[in-house]
Amino acid sequence: TAPGVWATAPPSRGHKHFLHIDDWSSEEIRKVLKEAEVVKKKVKSGDASFQPLKGKTMSMIFTKQSMRTRVSFEAGFHLLGGHAIYLAPDDISIGKREATKDVARVLCRYNDIIMARLYGHDDLLELAEYSAVPVVNGLTDYNHPCQIMADALTIVEECGSLEGKKLVYVGDGNNMVHSWLRIAAVVPFEFVCVCPPGFEPDPETVKHAQAAGVSSISIEHDPMVGVKGADVIYSDVWASMGQKEEAEARMKAFQGYQVNDAMMAQAGSGTKFMHCLPAERGREVTDSVIESENSIVFPQAENRMHAQNSIMLHCLGF
């Protein structure tokens, strides 16, 4: 279910939180994506003089396992001159060992920015409410806005723009779908969620995105109908963290929803394939698709760091 809070007051230090994509305007999103391209070029050129975050620190709170989120944030913050501190699940036990609002009020006194990768979205909202510094959403069970900004950057690089494109998500109506719906509320494109009956995204988030009147948004249950004419097919695991006990039942429910060569051919010869990773090869996507020329999965993974660098700079007012 979508949280009742759709926007949060800005921090007293810094510029903005990054909790949901459409908390930011379409102009801000475009600006951050443009800046991500600039920052990416500087980082990849080895320009060691570009250190806008010199002297700044970030705490990274994790209650979920991570490879991409931890390494991309920590490496990115370091490359821009700052120092990132990793807080593992057992270091804080947020909301259990210590109240979330107390964690927020302590960490914001030590740091310039906080990143959190959590299960509960309400914990993220509480962190932001009580933190005097920007809070960046590194993922919750509800949404994953940093991933979508990396995806948007990748689509701009590979397809010229996100605007006007047809993006078809095939799989579970999960936090990735909620994130695509939230960006569809501010950036115009066609978004189709193809999922089995009973696995649709949160209806309140669908209604919110459709009510914005910015993008064409639809839910489809027939994969071969939904993917036709797609510029991008996007997939994710069928059972996310916290759902692994449902994996067997989900395997049965998702039969026919695997992204394979036949589905890619139905979409069109130029269709790109994306996946937020980690992928369970042979389940939601075949090895041949993820390794194909049309797969842009690994540039997409690299862009996590570059998009997040730009997000953090914007949150801090650069």
Coordinates of C-alpha atoms in Angstrom, one line a residue:
T1 CA 0.0 0.0 0.0
A2 CA 1.2 3.5 -0.8
P3 CA 2.2 5.6 2.2
G4 CA -0.2 8.5 3.0
V5 CA 2.7 11.0 2.8
W6 CA 3.5 12.1 -0.7
A7 CA 5.9 14.9 0.1
T8 CA 8.0 15.9 3.1
A9 CA 9.2 19.3 4.3
P10 CA 12.8 20.2 3.2
P11 CA 15.7 19.8 5.6
S12 CA 16.8 22.9 7.5
R13 CA 20.4 22.3 6.3
G14 CA 21.1 21.4 2.6
H15 CA 18.5 21.8 -0.1
K16 CA 16.2 18.8 -0.5
H17 CA 15.4 15.3 0.5
F18 CA 15.1 12.6 -2.2
L19 CA 12.4 10.2 -1.1
H20 CA 10.1 9.9 -4.2
I21 CA 11.0 11.0 -7.7
D22 CA 7.9 13.2 -8.1
D23 CA 8.7 15.2 -5.0
W24 CA 10.9 16.9 -7.5
S25 CA 9.6 18.8 -10.5
S26 CA 10.2 17.7 -14.1
E27 CA 12.6 20.6 -14.5
E28 CA 14.6 19.5 -11.5
I29 CA 14.7 15.9 -12.8
R30 CA 15.9 17.1 -16.2
K31 CA 18.5 19.3 -14.6
V32 CA 19.8 16.4 -12.3
L33 CA 20.0 14.1 -15.3
K34 CA 22.0 16.7 -17.4
E35 CA 24.3 17.3 -14.4
A36 CA 24.8 13.5 -14.1
E37 CA 26.1 13.4 -17.6
V38 CA 28.6 16.2 -16.8
V39 CA 29.7 14.6 -13.5
K40 CA 30.0 11.2 -15.2
K41 CA 32.4 12.7 -17.8
K42 CA 34.5 14.3 -15.1
V43 CA 34.7 11.2 -13.0
K44 CA 35.6 8.9 -15.9
S45 CA 38.2 11.4 -17.2
G46 CA 40.1 10.9 -13.9
D47 CA 39.8 14.6 -13.1
A48 CA 41.0 14.5 -9.4
S49 CA 40.5 18.3 -9.0
F50 CA 36.7 17.9 -9.1
Q51 CA 35.9 17.4 -5.4
P52 CA 32.7 19.3 -4.6
L53 CA 32.1 17.1 -1.5
K54 CA 35.5 17.6 0.0
G55 CA 35.1 17.8 3.8
K56 CA 31.6 16.4 3.8
T57 CA 30.4 13.1 5.3
M58 CA 27.5 10.8 4.7
S59 CA 26.1 8.0 6.9
M60 CA 24.6 5.1 4.9
I61 CA 22.0 3.1 6.9
F62 CA 21.3 -0.4 5.6
T63 CA 18.6 -2.9 6.8
K64 CA 18.8 -4.8 3.5
Q65 CA 21.7 -6.6 1.8
S66 CA 23.3 -4.7 -0.9
M67 CA 26.1 -4.7 -3.5
R68 CA 25.2 -2.0 -6.0
T69 CA 23.7 0.5 -3.6
R70 CA 26.5 0.3 -1.1
V71 CA 29.4 0.3 -3.6
S72 CA 27.9 3.0 -5.9
F73 CA 27.1 5.4 -3.1
E74 CA 30.4 4.8 -1.2
A75 CA 32.6 5.0 -4.3
G76 CA 30.7 7.9 -5.7
F77 CA 30.8 10.0 -2.6
H78 CA 34.6 9.2 -2.3
L79 CA 35.3 10.2 -5.9
L80 CA 33.6 13.5 -5.3
G81 CA 35.9 14.2 -2.3
G82 CA 33.6 13.1 0.6
H83 CA 33.7 10.3 3.2
A84 CA 30.9 7.8 3.5
I85 CA 30.3 5.7 6.6
Y86 CA 28.6 2.3 6.2
L87 CA 26.2 1.3 9.0
A88 CA 25.2 -2.4 8.7
P89 CA 21.9 -3.8 9.8
D90 CA 23.2 -4.8 13.2
D91 CA 25.0 -1.5 13.9
I92 CA 21.8 0.4 14.5
S93 CA 18.8 -2.0 14.3
I94 CA 16.8 1.1 13.3
G95 CA 13.4 1.3 15.0
K96 CA 14.3 -1.6 17.4
R97 CA 17.4 -0.8 19.3
E98 CA 16.9 2.9 18.9
A99 CA 13.9 4.9 17.7
T100 CA 14.1 6.1 14.1
K101 CA 13.6 9.7 15.0
D102 CA 16.4 9.5 17.5
V103 CA 18.8 8.0 14.9
A104 CA 17.8 10.9 12.6
R105 CA 18.5 13.6 15.1
V106 CA 21.9 12.1 16.1
L107 CA 23.2 11.3 12.6
C108 CA 22.3 14.7 11.2
R109 CA 24.6 16.3 13.8
Y110 CA 27.6 14.3 12.5
N111 CA 26.8 14.3 8.8
D112 CA 25.9 16.5 5.8
I113 CA 23.6 13.9 4.2
I114 CA 22.1 10.5 5.1
M115 CA 21.3 7.6 2.7
A116 CA 19.0 4.8 3.8
R117 CA 18.2 1.4 2.3
L118 CA 15.4 0.1 4.4
Y119 CA 12.5 -2.3 4.4
G120 CA 9.8 0.0 5.8
H121 CA 9.0 3.2 3.9
D122 CA 7.5 4.7 7.0
D123 CA 11.0 4.5 8.6
L124 CA 12.4 6.5 5.7
L125 CA 9.7 9.2 6.1
E126 CA 10.4 9.4 9.8
L127 CA 14.1 9.8 9.2
A128 CA 13.4 12.6 6.8
E129 CA 10.9 14.3 9.1
Y130 CA 13.5 14.4 12.0
S131 CA 16.7 14.9 10.1
A132 CA 18.1 18.5 9.7
V133 CA 20.1 17.3 6.6
P134 CA 19.0 15.7 3.3
V135 CA 17.9 12.1 3.4
V136 CA 18.3 10.0 0.2
N137 CA 16.1 7.0 -0.4
G138 CA 18.5 4.1 -1.4
L139 CA 15.4 1.7 -1.6
T140 CA 12.4 0.8 0.5
D141 CA 9.7 -1.8 0.0
Y142 CA 7.6 0.9 -1.5
N143 CA 10.0 2.5 -4.1
H144 CA 13.5 2.9 -5.4
P145 CA 13.9 6.4 -6.9
C146 CA 17.7 6.3 -7.3
Q147 CA 17.4 3.2 -9.5
I148 CA 14.9 5.0 -11.7
M149 CA 17.2 8.0 -12.1
A150 CA 20.0 5.7 -13.2
D151 CA 17.5 4.0 -15.6
A152 CA 16.4 7.4 -17.0
L153 CA 20.0 8.4 -17.5
T154 CA 20.7 5.1 -19.4
I155 CA 17.7 5.5 -21.6
V156 CA 18.8 9.1 -22.4
E157 CA 22.2 7.8 -23.4
E158 CA 20.9 4.8 -25.4
C159 CA 17.7 6.0 -26.9
G160 CA 18.1 9.8 -26.9
S161 CA 15.4 10.6 -24.3
L162 CA 12.9 9.1 -22.0
E163 CA 10.1 11.4 -23.1
G164 CA 7.8 9.9 -25.7
K165 CA 9.3 6.4 -25.4
K166 CA 7.3 3.2 -24.6
L167 CA 8.7 1.4 -21.5
V168 CA 7.1 -2.0 -20.7
Y169 CA 7.8 -3.5 -17.3
V170 CA 7.2 -7.3 -17.2
G171 CA 6.9 -8.9 -13.8
D172 CA 5.7 -8.2 -10.3
G173 CA 4.0 -4.9 -9.6
N174 CA 6.6 -4.1 -6.9
N175 CA 8.7 -1.1 -5.7
M176 CA 10.3 -0.7 -9.1
V177 CA 6.8 -0.3 -10.7
H178 CA 5.8 2.2 -8.1
S179 CA 9.0 4.2 -8.9
W180 CA 8.2 4.1 -12.6
L181 CA 4.7 5.3 -11.9
R182 CA 6.0 8.2 -9.8
I183 CA 8.4 9.4 -12.5
A184 CA 5.5 9.0 -15.1
A185 CA 3.6 11.5 -13.0
V186 CA 6.1 14.2 -13.9
V187 CA 7.9 13.1 -17.2
P188 CA 5.8 12.2 -20.2
F189 CA 6.2 8.7 -21.7
E190 CA 4.2 5.6 -22.2
F191 CA 4.4 3.1 -19.3
V192 CA 2.9 -0.4 -19.4
C193 CA 3.0 -2.8 -16.4
V194 CA 2.6 -6.4 -17.6
C195 CA 1.9 -8.6 -14.7
P196 CA -0.2 -11.7 -13.7
P197 CA -3.7 -11.0 -12.2
G198 CA -3.3 -10.4 -8.5
F199 CA 0.3 -9.0 -8.8
E200 CA -0.7 -5.4 -9.9
P201 CA 1.0 -2.4 -8.4
D202 CA -0.5 -0.4 -5.5
P203 CA -3.8 1.1 -6.8
E204 CA -3.3 4.4 -5.0
T205 CA 0.0 4.9 -6.8
V206 CA -1.5 4.0 -10.2
K207 CA -4.3 6.5 -9.5
H208 CA -1.9 9.2 -8.4
A209 CA 0.2 8.8 -11.7
Q210 CA -2.9 8.6 -13.9
A211 CA -4.4 11.7 -12.2
A212 CA -1.3 13.7 -13.0
G213 CA -2.3 13.4 -16.7
V214 CA 1.3 13.5 -17.9
S215 CA 1.9 10.0 -19.2
S216 CA 0.0 7.2 -20.8
I217 CA -0.2 4.5 -18.1
S218 CA -1.8 1.0 -18.4
I219 CA -1.8 -2.4 -16.7
E220 CA -1.8 -5.4 -19.1
H221 CA -2.0 -9.1 -18.3
D222 CA -1.0 -10.5 -21.7
P223 CA 2.8 -10.1 -22.1
M224 CA 2.8 -10.5 -25.9
V225 CA 0.2 -7.8 -26.3
G226 CA 1.9 -5.5 -23.8
V227 CA 5.4 -5.6 -25.2
K228 CA 4.5 -4.8 -28.8
G229 CA 6.3 -1.7 -30.0
A230 CA 8.2 -1.2 -26.8
D231 CA 11.4 0.9 -26.9
V232 CA 12.5 -0.7 -23.6
I233 CA 11.5 -4.0 -21.8
Y234 CA 12.3 -3.9 -18.1
S235 CA 12.3 -6.8 -15.7
D236 CA 13.0 -7.6 -12.1
V237 CA 13.0 -10.7 -9.9
W238 CA 9.7 -12.3 -9.3
A239 CA 10.3 -12.6 -5.5
S240 CA 12.1 -9.7 -3.9
M241 CA 13.9 -9.7 -0.5
G242 CA 11.4 -10.6 2.2
Q243 CA 9.3 -12.7 -0.3
K244 CA 11.6 -15.6 -0.8
E245 CA 9.3 -18.0 1.0
E246 CA 6.7 -17.3 -1.7
A247 CA 9.2 -18.0 -4.5
E248 CA 7.7 -21.4 -5.5
A249 CA 4.1 -20.1 -5.7
R250 CA 5.3 -17.1 -7.6
M251 CA 7.2 -19.3 -10.1
K252 CA 3.9 -20.9 -11.0
A253 CA 2.0 -17.5 -11.2
F254 CA 4.6 -16.0 -13.4
Q255 CA 4.8 -18.7 -16.0
G256 CA 4.6 -17.0 -19.4
Y257 CA 6.1 -13.8 -18.1
Q258 CA 9.8 -14.7 -18.7
V259 CA 11.5 -12.2 -20.9
N260 CA 13.0 -14.4 -23.6
D261 CA 14.0 -14.2 -27.3
A262 CA 10.4 -14.6 -28.5
M263 CA 9.2 -11.8 -26.3
M264 CA 12.0 -9.5 -27.5
A265 CA 11.2 -10.3 -31.1
Q266 CA 7.6 -9.5 -30.5
A267 CA 8.6 -6.1 -29.2
G268 CA 10.7 -5.2 -32.1
S269 CA 14.3 -5.5 -33.4
G270 CA 15.5 -2.3 -31.7
T271 CA 14.0 -2.9 -28.3
K272 CA 16.4 -2.5 -25.4
F273 CA 16.4 -4.8 -22.4
M274 CA 16.9 -3.4 -18.8
H275 CA 17.0 -5.1 -15.4
C276 CA 17.8 -3.4 -12.0
L277 CA 19.8 -6.5 -10.9
P278 CA 20.4 -8.9 -9.3
A279 CA 18.9 -11.1 -11.9
E280 CA 17.8 -14.7 -11.5
R281 CA 18.9 -15.9 -14.9
G282 CA 16.6 -18.6 -16.3
R283 CA 13.6 -17.3 -14.3
E284 CA 12.4 -13.7 -15.1
V285 CA 14.9 -13.4 -18.0
T286 CA 16.9 -15.8 -20.1
D287 CA 20.6 -15.8 -20.3
S288 CA 20.4 -15.1 -24.1
V289 CA 18.4 -11.9 -23.5
I290 CA 20.6 -10.5 -20.7
E291 CA 23.8 -11.2 -22.8
S292 CA 22.3 -10.0 -26.1
E293 CA 23.4 -6.9 -28.0
N294 CA 20.1 -5.2 -27.1
S295 CA 20.8 -5.6 -23.3
I296 CA 21.9 -2.4 -21.6
V297 CA 21.9 -3.9 -18.1
F298 CA 25.5 -3.2 -17.3
P299 CA 25.7 0.4 -18.4
Q300 CA 22.5 0.8 -16.4
A301 CA 24.2 -0.6 -13.3
E302 CA 27.2 1.7 -13.8
N303 CA 24.9 4.7 -14.0
R304 CA 23.7 4.1 -10.5
M305 CA 26.8 5.8 -9.3
H306 CA 26.7 8.7 -11.7
A307 CA 23.0 9.4 -11.2
Q308 CA 23.4 9.2 -7.4
N309 CA 26.3 11.6 -7.5
S310 CA 24.1 14.1 -9.2
I311 CA 21.2 13.5 -6.9
M312 CA 23.5 14.1 -3.8
L313 CA 24.9 17.3 -5.3
H314 CA 21.4 18.6 -5.9
C315 CA 20.2 17.6 -2.4
L316 CA 23.1 19.5 -0.9
G317 CA 22.4 22.6 -3.0
F318 CA 25.2 22.5 -5.6

